[in-house]
Coordinates of C-alpha atoms and ligand atoms in Angstrom, one line a residue:
X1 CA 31.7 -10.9 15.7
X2 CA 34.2 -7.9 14.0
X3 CA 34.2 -7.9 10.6
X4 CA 37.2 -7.2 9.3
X5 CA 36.4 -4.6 7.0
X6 CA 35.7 -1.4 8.9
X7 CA 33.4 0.7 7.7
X8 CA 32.6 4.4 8.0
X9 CA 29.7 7.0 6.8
X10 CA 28.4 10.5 7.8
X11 CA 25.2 9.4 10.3
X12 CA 23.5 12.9 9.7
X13 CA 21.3 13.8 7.3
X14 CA 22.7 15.8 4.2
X15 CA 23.0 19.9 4.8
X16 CA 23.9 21.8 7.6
X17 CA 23.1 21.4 11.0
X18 CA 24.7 22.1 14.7
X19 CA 26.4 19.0 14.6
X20 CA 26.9 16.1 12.4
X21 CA 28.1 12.7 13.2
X22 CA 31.1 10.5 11.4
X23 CA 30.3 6.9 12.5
X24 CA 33.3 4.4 12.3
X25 CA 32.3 0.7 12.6
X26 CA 34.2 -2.9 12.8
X27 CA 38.0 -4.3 13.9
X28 CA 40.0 -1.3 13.2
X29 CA 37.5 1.8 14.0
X30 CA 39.2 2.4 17.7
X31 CA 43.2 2.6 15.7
X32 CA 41.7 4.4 12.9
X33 CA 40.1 7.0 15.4
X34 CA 43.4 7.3 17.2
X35 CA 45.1 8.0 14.1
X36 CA 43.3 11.3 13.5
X37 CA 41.5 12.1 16.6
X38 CA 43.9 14.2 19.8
X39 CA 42.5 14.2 22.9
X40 CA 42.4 18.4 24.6
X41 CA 44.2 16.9 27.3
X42 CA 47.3 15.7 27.6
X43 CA 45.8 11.9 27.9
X44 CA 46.0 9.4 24.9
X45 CA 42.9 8.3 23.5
X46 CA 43.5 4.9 25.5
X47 CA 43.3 6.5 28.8
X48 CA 39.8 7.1 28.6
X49 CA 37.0 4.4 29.6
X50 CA 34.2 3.1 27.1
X51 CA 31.1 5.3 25.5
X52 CA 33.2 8.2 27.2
X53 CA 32.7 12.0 25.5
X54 CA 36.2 13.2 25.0
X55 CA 36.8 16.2 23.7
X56 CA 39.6 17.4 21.5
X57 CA 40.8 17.7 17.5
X58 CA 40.0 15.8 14.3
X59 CA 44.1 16.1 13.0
X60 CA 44.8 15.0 9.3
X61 CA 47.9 13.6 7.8
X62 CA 50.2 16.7 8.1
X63 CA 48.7 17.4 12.1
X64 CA 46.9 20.3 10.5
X65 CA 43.1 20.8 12.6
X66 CA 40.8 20.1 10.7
X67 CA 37.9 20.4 13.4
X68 CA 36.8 20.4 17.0
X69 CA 35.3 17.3 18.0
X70 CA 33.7 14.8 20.7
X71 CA 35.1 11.5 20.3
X72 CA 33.2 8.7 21.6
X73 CA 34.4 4.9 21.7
X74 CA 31.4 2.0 22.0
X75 CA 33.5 -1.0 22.2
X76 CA 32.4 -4.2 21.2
X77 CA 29.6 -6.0 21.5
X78 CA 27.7 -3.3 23.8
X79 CA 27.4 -1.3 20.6
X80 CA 24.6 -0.6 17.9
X81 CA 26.4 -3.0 15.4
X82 CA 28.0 -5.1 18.0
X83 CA 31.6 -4.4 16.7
X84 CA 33.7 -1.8 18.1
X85 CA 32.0 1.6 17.0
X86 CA 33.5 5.2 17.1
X87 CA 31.3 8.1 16.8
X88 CA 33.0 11.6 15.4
X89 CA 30.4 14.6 16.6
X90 CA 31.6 17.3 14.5
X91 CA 30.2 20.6 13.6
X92 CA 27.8 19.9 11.2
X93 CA 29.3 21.6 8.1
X94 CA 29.2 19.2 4.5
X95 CA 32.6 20.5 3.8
X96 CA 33.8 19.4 7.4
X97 CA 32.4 16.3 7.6
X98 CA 33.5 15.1 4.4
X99 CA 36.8 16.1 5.1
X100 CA 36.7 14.0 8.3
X101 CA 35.0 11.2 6.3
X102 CA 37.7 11.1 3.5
X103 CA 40.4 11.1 6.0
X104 CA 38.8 7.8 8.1
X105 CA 39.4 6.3 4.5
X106 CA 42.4 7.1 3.7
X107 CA 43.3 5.8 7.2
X108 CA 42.0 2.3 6.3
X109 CA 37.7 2.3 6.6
X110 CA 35.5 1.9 3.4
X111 CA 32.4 3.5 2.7
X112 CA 29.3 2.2 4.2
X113 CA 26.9 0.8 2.3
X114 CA 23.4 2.0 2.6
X115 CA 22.1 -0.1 5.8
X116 CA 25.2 -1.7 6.5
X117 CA 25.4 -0.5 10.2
X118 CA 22.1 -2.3 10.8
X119 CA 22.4 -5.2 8.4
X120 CA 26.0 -6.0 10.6
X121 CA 23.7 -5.5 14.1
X122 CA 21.4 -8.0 12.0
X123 CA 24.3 -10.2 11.2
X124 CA 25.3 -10.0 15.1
X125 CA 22.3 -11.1 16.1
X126 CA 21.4 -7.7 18.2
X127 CA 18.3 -7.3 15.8
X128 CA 16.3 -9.7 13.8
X129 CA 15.4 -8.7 10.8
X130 CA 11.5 -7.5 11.4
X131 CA 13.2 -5.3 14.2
X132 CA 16.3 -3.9 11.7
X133 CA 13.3 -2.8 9.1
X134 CA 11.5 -1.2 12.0
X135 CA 15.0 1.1 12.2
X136 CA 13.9 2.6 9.0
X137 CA 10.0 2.8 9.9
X138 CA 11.2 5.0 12.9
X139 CA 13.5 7.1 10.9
X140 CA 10.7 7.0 8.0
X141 CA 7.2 7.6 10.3
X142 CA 4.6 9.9 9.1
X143 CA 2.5 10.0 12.0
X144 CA 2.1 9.1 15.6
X145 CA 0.3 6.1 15.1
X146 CA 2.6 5.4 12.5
X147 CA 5.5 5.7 14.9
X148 CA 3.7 3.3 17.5
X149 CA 3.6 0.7 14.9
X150 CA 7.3 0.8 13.9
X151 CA 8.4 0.9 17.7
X152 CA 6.4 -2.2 18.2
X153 CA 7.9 -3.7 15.6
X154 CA 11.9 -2.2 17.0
X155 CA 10.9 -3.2 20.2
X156 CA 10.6 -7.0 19.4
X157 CA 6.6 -6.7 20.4
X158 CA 6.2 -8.3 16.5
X159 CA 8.4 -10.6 16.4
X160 CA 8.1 -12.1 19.9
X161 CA 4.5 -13.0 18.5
X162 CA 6.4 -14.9 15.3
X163 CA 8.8 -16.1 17.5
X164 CA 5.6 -17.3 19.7
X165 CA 4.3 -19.0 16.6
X166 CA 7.3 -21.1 15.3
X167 CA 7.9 -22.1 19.0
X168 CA 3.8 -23.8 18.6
X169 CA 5.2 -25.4 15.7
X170 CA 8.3 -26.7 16.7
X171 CA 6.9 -28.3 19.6
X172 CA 4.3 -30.3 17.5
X173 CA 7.1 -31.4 15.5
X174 CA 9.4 -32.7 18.1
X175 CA 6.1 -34.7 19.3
X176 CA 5.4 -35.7 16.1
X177 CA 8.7 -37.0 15.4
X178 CA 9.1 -38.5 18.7
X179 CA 6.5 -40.9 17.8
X180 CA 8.0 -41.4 14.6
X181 CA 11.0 -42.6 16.0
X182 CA 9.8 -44.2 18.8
X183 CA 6.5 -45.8 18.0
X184 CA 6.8 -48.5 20.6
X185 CA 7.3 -46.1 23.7
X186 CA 4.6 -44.6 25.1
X187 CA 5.3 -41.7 23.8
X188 CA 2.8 -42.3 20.8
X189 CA 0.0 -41.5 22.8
X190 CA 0.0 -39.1 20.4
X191 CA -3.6 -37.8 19.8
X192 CA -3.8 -36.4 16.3
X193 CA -6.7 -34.5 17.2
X194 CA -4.9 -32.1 19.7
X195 CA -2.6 -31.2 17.1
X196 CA -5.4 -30.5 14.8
X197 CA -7.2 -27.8 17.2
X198 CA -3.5 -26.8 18.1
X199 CA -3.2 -26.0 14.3
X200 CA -6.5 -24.2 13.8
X201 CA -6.0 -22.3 16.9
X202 CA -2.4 -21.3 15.1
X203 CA -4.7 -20.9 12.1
X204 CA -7.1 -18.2 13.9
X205 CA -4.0 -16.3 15.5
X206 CA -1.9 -15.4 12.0
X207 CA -5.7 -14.4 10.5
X208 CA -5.7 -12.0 12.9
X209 CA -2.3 -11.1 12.2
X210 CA -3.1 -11.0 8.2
X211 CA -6.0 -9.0 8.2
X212 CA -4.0 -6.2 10.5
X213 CA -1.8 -5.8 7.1
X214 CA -3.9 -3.5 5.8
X215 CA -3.9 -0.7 8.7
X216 CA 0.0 -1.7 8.4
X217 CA 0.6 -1.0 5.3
X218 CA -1.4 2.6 5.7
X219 CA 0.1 3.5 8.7
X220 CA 3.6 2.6 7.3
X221 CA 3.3 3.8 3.4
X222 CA 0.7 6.4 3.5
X223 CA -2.5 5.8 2.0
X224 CA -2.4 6.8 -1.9
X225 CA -5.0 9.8 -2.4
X226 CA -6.0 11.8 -5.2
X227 CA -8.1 14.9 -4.9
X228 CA -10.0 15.6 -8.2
X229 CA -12.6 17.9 -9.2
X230 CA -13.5 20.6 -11.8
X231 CA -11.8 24.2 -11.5
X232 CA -12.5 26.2 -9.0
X233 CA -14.3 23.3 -7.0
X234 CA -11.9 24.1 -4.4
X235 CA -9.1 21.0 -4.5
X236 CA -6.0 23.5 -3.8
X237 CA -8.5 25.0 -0.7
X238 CA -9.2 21.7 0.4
X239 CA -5.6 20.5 0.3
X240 CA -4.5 23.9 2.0
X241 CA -7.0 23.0 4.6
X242 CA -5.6 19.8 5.0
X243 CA -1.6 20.5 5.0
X244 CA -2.9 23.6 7.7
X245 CA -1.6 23.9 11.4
X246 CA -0.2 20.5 12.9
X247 CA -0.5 19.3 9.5
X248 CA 2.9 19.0 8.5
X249 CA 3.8 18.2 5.0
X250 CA 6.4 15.1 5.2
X251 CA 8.9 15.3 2.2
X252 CA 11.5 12.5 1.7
X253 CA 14.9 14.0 0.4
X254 CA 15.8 12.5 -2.8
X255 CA 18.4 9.6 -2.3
X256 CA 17.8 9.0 1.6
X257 CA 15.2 6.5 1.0
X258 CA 13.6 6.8 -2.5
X259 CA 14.2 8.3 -5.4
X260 CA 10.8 10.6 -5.7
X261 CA 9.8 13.8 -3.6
X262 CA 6.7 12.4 -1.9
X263 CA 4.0 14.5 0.1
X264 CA 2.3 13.0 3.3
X265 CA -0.5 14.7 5.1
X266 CA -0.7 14.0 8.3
X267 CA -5.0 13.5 9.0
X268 CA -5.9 12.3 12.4
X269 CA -3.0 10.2 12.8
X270 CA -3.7 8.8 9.1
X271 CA -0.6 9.5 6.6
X272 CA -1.7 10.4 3.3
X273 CA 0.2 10.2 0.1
X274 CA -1.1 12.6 -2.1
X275 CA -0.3 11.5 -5.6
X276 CA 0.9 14.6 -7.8
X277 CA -0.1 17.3 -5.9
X278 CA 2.5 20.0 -7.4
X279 CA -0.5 19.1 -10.9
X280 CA -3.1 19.7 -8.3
X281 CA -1.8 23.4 -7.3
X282 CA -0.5 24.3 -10.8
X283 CA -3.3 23.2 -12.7
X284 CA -6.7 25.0 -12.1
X285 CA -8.4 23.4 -14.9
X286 CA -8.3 20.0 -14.5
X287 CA -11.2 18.4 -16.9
X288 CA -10.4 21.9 -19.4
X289 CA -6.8 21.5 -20.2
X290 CA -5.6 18.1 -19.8
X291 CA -8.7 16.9 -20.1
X292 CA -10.3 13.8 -18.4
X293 CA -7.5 11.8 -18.9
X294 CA -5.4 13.0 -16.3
X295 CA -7.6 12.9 -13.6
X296 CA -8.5 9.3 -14.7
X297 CA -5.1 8.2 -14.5
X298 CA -4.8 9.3 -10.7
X299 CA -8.2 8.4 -9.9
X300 CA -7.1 4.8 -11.1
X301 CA -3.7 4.4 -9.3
X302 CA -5.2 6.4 -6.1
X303 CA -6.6 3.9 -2.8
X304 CA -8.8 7.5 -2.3
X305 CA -10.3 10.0 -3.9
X306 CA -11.4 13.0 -2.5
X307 CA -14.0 14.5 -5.2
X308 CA -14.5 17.8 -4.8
X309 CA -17.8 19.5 -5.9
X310 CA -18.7 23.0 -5.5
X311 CA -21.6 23.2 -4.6
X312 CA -22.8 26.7 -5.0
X313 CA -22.3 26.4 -8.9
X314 CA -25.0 25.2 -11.3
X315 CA -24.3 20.9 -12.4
X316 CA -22.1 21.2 -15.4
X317 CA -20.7 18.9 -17.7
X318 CA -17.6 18.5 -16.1
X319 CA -19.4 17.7 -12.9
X320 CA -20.9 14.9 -15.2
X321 CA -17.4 13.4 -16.3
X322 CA -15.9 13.6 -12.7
X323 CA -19.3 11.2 -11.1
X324 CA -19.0 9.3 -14.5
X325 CA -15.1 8.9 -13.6
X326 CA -16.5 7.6 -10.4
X327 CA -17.8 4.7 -11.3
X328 CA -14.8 2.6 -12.4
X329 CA -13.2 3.4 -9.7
X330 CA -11.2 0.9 -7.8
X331 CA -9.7 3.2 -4.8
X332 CA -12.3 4.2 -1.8
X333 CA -14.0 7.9 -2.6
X334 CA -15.2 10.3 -0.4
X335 CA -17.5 13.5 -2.4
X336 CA -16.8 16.4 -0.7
X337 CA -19.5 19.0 -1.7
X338 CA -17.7 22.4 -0.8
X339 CA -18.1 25.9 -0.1
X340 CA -21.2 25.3 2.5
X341 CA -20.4 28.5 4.3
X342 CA -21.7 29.9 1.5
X343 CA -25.3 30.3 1.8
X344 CA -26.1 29.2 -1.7
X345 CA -26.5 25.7 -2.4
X346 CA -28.3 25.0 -5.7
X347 CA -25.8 21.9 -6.6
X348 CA -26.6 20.2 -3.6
X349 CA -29.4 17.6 -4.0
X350 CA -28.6 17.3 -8.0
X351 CA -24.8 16.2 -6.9
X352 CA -26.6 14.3 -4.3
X353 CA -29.0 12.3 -6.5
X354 CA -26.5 11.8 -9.2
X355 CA -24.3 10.3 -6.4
X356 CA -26.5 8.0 -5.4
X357 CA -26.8 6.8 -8.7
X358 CA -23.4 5.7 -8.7
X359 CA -23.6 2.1 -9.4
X360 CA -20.4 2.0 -6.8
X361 CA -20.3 0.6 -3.6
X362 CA -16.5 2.1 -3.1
X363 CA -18.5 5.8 -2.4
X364 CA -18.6 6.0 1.6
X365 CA -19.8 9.0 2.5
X366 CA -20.4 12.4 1.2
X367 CA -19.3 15.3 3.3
X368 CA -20.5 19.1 2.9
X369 CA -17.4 21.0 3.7
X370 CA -15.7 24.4 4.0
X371 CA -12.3 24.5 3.0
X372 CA -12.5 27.8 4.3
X373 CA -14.2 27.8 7.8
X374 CA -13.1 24.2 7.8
X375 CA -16.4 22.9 8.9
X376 CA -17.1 19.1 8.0
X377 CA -13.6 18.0 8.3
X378 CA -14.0 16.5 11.6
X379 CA -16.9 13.7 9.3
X380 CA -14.4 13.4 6.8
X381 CA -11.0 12.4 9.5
X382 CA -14.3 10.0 11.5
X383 CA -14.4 8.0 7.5
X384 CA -10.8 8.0 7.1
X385 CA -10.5 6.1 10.4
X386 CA -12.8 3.8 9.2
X387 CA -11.5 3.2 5.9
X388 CA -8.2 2.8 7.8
X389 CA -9.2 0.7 10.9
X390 CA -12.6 -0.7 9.8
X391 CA -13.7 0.7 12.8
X392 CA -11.3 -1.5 15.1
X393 CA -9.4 1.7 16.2
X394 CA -10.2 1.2 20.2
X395 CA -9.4 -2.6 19.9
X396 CA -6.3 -2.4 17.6
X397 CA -3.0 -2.7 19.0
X398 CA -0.7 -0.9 16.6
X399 CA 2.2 -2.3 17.9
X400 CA 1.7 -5.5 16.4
X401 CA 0.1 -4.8 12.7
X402 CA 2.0 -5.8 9.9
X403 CA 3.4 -4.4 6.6
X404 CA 2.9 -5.2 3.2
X405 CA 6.0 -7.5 2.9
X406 CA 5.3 -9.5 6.5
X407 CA 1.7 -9.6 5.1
X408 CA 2.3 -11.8 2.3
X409 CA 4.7 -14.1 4.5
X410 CA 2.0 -14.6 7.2
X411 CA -0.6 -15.3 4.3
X412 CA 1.8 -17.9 2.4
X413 CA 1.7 -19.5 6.2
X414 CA -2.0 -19.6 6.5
X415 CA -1.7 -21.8 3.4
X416 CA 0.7 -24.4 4.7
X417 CA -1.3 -24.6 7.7
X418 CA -4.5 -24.6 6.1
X419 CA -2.5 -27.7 4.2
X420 CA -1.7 -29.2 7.6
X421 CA -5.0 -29.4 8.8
X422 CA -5.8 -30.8 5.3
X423 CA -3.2 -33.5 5.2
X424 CA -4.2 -34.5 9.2
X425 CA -8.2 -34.6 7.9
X426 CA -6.7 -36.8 4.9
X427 CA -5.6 -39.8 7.4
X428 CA -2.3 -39.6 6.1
X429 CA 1.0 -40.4 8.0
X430 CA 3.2 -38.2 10.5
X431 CA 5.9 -38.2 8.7
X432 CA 3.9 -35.8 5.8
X433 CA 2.3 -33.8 9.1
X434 CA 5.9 -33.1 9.8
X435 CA 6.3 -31.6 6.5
X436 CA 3.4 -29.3 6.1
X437 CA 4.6 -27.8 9.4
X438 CA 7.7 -27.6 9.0
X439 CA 7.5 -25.7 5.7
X440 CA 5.2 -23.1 7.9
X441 CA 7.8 -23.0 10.7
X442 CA 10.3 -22.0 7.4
X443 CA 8.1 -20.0 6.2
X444 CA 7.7 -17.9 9.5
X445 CA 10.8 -17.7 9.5
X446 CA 11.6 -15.1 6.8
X447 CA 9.9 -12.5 9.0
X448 CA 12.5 -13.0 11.6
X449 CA 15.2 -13.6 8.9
X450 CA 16.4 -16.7 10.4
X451 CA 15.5 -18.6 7.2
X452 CA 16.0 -16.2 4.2
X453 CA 18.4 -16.3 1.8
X454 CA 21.4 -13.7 2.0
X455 CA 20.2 -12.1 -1.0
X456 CA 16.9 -11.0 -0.2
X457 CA 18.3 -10.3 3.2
X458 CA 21.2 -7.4 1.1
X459 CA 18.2 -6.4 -0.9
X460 CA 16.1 -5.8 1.9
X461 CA 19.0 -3.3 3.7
X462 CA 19.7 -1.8 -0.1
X463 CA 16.9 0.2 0.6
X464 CA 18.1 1.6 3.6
X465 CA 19.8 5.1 4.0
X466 CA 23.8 5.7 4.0
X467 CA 24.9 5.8 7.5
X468 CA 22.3 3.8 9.1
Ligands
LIG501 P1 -9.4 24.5 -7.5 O1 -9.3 25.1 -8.8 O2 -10.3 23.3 -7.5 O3 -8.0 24.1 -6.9 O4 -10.0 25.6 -6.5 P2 -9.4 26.6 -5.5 O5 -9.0 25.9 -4.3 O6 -8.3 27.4 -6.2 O7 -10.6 27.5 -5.2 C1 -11.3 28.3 -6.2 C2 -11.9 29.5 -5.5 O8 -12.9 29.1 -4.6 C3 -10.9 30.3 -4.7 O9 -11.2 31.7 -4.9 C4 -11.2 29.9 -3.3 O10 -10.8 30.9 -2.4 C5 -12.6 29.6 -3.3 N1 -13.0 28.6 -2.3 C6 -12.5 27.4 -2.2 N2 -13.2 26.7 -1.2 C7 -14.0 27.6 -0.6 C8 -15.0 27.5 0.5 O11 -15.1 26.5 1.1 N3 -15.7 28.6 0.7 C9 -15.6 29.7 0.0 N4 -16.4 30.8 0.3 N5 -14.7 29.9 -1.0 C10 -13.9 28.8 -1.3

């Protein structure tokens, strides 16, 4: 269905590029194109078939050129919003583009909202909503395995399995009813016992699903780390190591997606969100100058902490605060005891012992390192992927785990189901079975979006990036 409103938005990310695309979408995208779009040829703009490159001029009001474009023409519904889209691929100038933008308003579009090109595919029914929010998760991927996980999710692998689920549900419903309404037919031969094991077996299938929000949420928002340690322990080294070759640093531009410059490092396929890391580099003394306090707060908000000891340095005080730090702290730690291609080593076993002492069962390993010869950081990617996949990595299928938001939906569903089972043990009527599942059938439902109210559904694309 065309809305009526057609919209319009530069697709390309802000700055300059080769080219940059001007994406038209909705009932009057193909007039407004032909208002400011001449063909190189002597052809109209009509003459030339569907999803067709044509080449020619962006024109404005006066005819004056204002670039040299491809015009393409998607028409509806075999399009990415299922309306009739135009795509503008100018040169990818912010001057040009805008001026080509400006002019598709002044010819009758409005500016796109941020996700409105996926949230009208939603609307169309081309994407449910666990697939639109996979859009962004491609767009937004820090790592491969990060990547796999969102294109399961695109590809409908996720939602095929809800689908799966609320398909068991509705079937037990329609029996269930069928003997409500027709308790003298034969149908009744209902056997309340079958749909008990039919419920538990449901109940086994979304733990599964629950417990894989955890790697989900990692994969898809980074796992928040803080790297703390006194000066000269070797944190900036370590970090250096880290961020080195095929490590890229993944920035988000302001605006696109969230308001905050956020740093990813990419370990083993594990993205990383390093909390405050410009403090990190800048500050050398981090127990001397700002004191504990500091390092305490992003020790406390961190889900890791790499603490750094050097370990060719006599125990000091500091060393004391950071292990003392240690123990209140909620997030997983790894030690790192650094500088081991260095052949002295009189911290070692003190570090080690005081360690140990750490009434903390958070403390998974501790790794002697080089953040110069980078030996050891092969131990400390094999605890990561533990930390991250509980050691499940061989049996996990990424394309299938679940984020933080799909998480709490699948949980809230355990709970009616857990109720079912409950009400069914109870001896009590059909009519209430009927309810409990169909609440979890509902509730299922808000993964897919088919049963979610339109404003969580606009608050959900809000987040979304102009364009998309
Ligand atoms: P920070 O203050 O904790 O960030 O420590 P830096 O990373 O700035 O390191 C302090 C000093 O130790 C620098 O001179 C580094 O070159 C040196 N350093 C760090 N890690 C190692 C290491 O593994 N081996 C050796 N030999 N020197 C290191």
């Amino acid at each position: 269905m065309q809305q009526d409103e057609t919209i319009s938005a530069i697709a390309t990310p802000p700055g300059e590029g080769g080219i940059g695309i001007i994406r038209l979408s909705g009932e009057n995208a193909v007039s407004i194109a032909k208002k400011i779009f001449r063909p190189f040829s002597a052809k109209s703009l009509d003459e030339y078939g569907n999803r067709e490159a044509v080449y020619g001029y962006v024109k404005n009001e006066d005819g004056k050129t204002i670039d040299e474009v491809i015009c393409i023409i998607m028409n509806a519904p075999n399009s990415y919003t299922c309306e009739d889209v135009v795509e503008i691929q100018c040169h990818g100038g912010s001057v040009v583009m805008r001026e080509i933008l400006s002019l598709t308003y002044r010819m009758g579009a409005r500016p796109a909202q941020p996700g409105e090109f996926t949230k009208r595919a939603f609307l169309n029914g081309r994407l449910d909503l666990s697939q639109a929010q996979a859009v962004m998760d491609v767009i937004n991927a820090k790592t491969k395995a990060s990547l796999d996980m969102a294109m399961g999710h695109l590809s409908g692998n996720f939602s095929n399995k809800i689908k799966g689920f609320r398909h068991d549900i509705l079937a037990m419903i329609a029996h269930l009813e069928a003997s409500i309404d027709f308790p003298e037919d034969d149908i009744e031969n209902l056997d309340i016992e079958d749909i008990r094991e039919k419920v538990k077996l449901l109940v086994e299938k979304v733990e599964k699903l629950v417990e894989s929000a955890h790697t989900g949420i990692i994969l898809k928002d980074g796992l928040k780390t803080a790297i703390i340690g006194k000066p000269n322990a070797g944190k900036s080294s370590i970090m250096n190591l880290l961020l080195g070759k095929e490590r890229a640093i993944v920035t988000d531009i302001p605006g696109t997606t969230r308001d905050s410059i956020e740093e990813y490092v990419n370990i083993g396929g594990i993205p990383l969100k390093l909390i405050d890391t410009a403090g990190i580099r800048a500050t050398d003394d981090l127990v001397e100058k700002i004191g504990v306090d500091k390092a305490y707060s992003y020790a406390k908000e961190a889900e890791l902490i790499l603490a750094v000891f050097d370990r060719t340095e006599h125990f000091t005080h500091e060393d004391e605060e950071i292990i003392k730090l240690l123990e209140t702290c909620p997030g997983n730690i790894i030690a790192i005891l650094n500088k081991m291609d260095l052949s002295a080593d009189i911290n070692d076993d003190i570090i080690t012992k005081k360690l140990k002492e750490v009434h903390n069962e958070q403390i998974l390993g501790i790794v002697p390192m080089s953040a110069k010869s980078g030996e050891g950081q092969e131990e400390l990617e094999a605890l990561l992927t533990d930390i991250v996949y509980g050691g499940k990595t061989k049996t996990m299928d990424s394309q299938i785990l679940c984020d933080a938001r799909q998480g709490e939906i699948l949980r809230q569903t355990l709970k009616l189901l857990e109720e079912t089972i409950t009400t069914i043990d109870m001896g009590m009527s059909e009519d209430f079975i009927v309810i409990d599942l169909r609440s979890a059938w509902e509730k299922l439902g808000e993964i897919t979006g088919e049963t979610l109210d339109d404003d969580i559904v606009d608050q959900i694309f809000s987040q979304f990036c102009i364009g998309k």
